[in-house]
Short mmCIF file of C-alpha atoms and ligand atoms in Angstrom, two decimals:
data_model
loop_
_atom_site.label_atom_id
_atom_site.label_comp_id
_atom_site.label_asym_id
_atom_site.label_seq_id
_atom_site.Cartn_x
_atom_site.Cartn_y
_atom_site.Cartn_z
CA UNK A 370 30.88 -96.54 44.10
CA UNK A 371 32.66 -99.88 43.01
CA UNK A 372 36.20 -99.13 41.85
CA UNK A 373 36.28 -101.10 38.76
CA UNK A 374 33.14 -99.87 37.37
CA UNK A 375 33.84 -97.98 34.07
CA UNK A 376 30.76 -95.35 34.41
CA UNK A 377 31.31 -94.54 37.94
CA UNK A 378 35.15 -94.25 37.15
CA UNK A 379 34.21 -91.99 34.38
CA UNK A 380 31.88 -89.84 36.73
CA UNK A 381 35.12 -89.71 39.05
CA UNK A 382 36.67 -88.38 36.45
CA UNK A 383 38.83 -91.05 36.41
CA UNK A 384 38.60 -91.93 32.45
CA UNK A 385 38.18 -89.20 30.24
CA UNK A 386 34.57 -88.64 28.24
CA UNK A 387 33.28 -86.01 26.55
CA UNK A 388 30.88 -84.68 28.77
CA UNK A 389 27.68 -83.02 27.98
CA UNK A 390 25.75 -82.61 30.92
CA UNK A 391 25.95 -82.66 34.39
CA UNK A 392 23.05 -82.73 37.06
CA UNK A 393 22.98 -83.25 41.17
CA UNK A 394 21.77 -86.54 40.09
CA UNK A 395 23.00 -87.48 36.73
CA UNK A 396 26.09 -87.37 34.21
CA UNK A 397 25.41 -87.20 30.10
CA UNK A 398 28.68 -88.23 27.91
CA UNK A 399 29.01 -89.05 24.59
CA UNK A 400 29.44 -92.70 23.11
CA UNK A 401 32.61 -93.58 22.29
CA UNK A 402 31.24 -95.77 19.77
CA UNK A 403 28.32 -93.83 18.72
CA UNK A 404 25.41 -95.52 16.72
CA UNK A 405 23.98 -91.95 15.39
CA UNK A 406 25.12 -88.72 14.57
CA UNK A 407 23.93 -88.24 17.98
CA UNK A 408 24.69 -90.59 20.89
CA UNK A 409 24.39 -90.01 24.46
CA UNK A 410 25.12 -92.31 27.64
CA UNK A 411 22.76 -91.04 30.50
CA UNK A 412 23.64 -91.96 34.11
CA UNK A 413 23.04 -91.53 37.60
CA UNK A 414 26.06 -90.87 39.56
CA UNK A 415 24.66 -93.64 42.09
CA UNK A 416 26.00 -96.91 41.00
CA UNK A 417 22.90 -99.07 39.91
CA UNK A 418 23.57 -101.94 38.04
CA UNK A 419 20.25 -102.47 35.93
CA UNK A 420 17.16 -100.91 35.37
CA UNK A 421 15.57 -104.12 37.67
CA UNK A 422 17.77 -102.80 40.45
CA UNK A 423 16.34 -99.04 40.58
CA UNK A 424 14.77 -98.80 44.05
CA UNK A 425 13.29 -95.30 43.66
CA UNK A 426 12.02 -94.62 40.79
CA UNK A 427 12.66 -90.67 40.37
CA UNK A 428 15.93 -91.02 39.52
CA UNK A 429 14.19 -92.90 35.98
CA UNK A 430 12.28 -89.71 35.61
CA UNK A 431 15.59 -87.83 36.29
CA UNK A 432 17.52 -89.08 33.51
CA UNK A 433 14.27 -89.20 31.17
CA UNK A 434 14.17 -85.58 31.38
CA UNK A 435 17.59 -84.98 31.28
CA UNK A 436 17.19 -87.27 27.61
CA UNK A 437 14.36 -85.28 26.39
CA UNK A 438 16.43 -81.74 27.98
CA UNK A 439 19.53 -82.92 25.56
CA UNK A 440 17.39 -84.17 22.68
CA UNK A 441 16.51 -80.11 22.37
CA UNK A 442 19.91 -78.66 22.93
CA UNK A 443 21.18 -81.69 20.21
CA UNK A 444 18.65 -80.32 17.61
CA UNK A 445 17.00 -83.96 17.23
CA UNK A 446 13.67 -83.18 19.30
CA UNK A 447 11.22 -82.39 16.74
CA UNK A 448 13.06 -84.92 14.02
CA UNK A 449 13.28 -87.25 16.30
CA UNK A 450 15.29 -89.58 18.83
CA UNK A 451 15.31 -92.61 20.64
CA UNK A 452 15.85 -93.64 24.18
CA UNK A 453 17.24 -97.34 25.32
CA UNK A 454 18.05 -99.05 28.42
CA UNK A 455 19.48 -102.40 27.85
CA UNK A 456 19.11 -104.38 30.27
CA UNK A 457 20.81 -107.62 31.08
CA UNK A 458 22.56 -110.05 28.44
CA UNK A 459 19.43 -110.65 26.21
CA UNK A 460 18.81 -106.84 26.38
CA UNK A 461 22.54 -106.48 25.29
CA UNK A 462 23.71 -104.97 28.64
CA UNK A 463 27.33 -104.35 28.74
CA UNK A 464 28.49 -101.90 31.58
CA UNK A 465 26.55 -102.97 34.79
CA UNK A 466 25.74 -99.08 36.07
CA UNK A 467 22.70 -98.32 34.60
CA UNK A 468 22.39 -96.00 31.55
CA UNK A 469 20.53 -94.35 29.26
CA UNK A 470 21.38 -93.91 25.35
CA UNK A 471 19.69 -90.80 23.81
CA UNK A 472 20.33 -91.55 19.94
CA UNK A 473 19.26 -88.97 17.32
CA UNK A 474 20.19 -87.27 13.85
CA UNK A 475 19.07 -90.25 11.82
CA UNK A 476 15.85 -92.61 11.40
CA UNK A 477 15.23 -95.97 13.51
CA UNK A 478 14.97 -99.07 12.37
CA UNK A 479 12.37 -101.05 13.88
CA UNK A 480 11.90 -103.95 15.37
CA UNK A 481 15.54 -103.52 17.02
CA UNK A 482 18.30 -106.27 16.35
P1 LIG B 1706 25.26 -101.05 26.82
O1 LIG B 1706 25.75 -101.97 25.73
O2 LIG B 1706 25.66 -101.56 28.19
O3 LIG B 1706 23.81 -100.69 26.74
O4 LIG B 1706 25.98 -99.66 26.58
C1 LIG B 1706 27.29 -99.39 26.98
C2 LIG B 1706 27.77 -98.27 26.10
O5 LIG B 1706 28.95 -97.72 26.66
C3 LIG B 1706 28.14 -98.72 24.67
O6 LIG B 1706 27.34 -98.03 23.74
C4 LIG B 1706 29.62 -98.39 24.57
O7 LIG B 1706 29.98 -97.92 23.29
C5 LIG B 1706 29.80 -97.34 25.63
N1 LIG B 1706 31.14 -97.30 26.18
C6 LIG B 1706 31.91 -98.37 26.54
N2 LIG B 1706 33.09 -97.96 27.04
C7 LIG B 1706 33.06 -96.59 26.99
C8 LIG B 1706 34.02 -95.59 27.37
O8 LIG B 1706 35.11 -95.87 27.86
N3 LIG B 1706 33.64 -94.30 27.17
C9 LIG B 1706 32.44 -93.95 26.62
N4 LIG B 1706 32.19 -92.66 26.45
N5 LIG B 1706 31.52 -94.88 26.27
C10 LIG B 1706 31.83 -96.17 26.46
ZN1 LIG B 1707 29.08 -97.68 38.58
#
């Protein structure tokens, strides 16, 4: 786990977030700058720096269901939600662990900015 990362110093406990969930292979906080009355960062606790980097895919499937598992216990599943994994600069990547935003509690626009 790199020291200076911010997600796996968060999973450390390291910097405080308002945790949601916590699985053997994942870690759900909220946003600090949330984009919807419901906003949820999604990672694994391995540090992976993009989405192009995963080498075994189950952890995807991990944190999917994890998503769709908080998208129920939020109250947004049947209204309906949005998962995003930006990826890289032109996907407007910002921390370099990979992550997962579960957003909810208001309508999409679409096509994204
Ligand atoms: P990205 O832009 O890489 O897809 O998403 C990174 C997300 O991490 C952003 O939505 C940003 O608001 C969130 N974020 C950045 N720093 C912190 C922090 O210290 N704590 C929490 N909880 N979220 C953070
Ligand atoms: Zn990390």
């Amino acid at each position: 786990m790199p020291d200076d990362c911010l997600f796996c110093r968060i999973i450390r406990g390291e910097i405080p977030a308002k945790l949601v969930a916590e699985t053997p292979e994942c870690v759900a906080f909220r946003d600090i700058d949330p984009q919807a009355p419901t906003h949820i960062v999604i990672v694994p606790r391995a540090h992976i720096p993009t989405l192009s980097d995963v080498k075994d895919p189950l952890i995807v499937g991990q944190m999917t269901r994890l998503a769709t598992d908080l998208a129920k216990s939020e109250g947004v599943a049947d209204s309906g939600f949005r998962v995003v994994v930006n990826t890289n600069a032109h996907g407007g990547q910002t921390v370099y662990h990979l992550h997962m935003h579960l957003l909810g509690g208001r309508r999409m626009g679409w096509p994204p900015g």
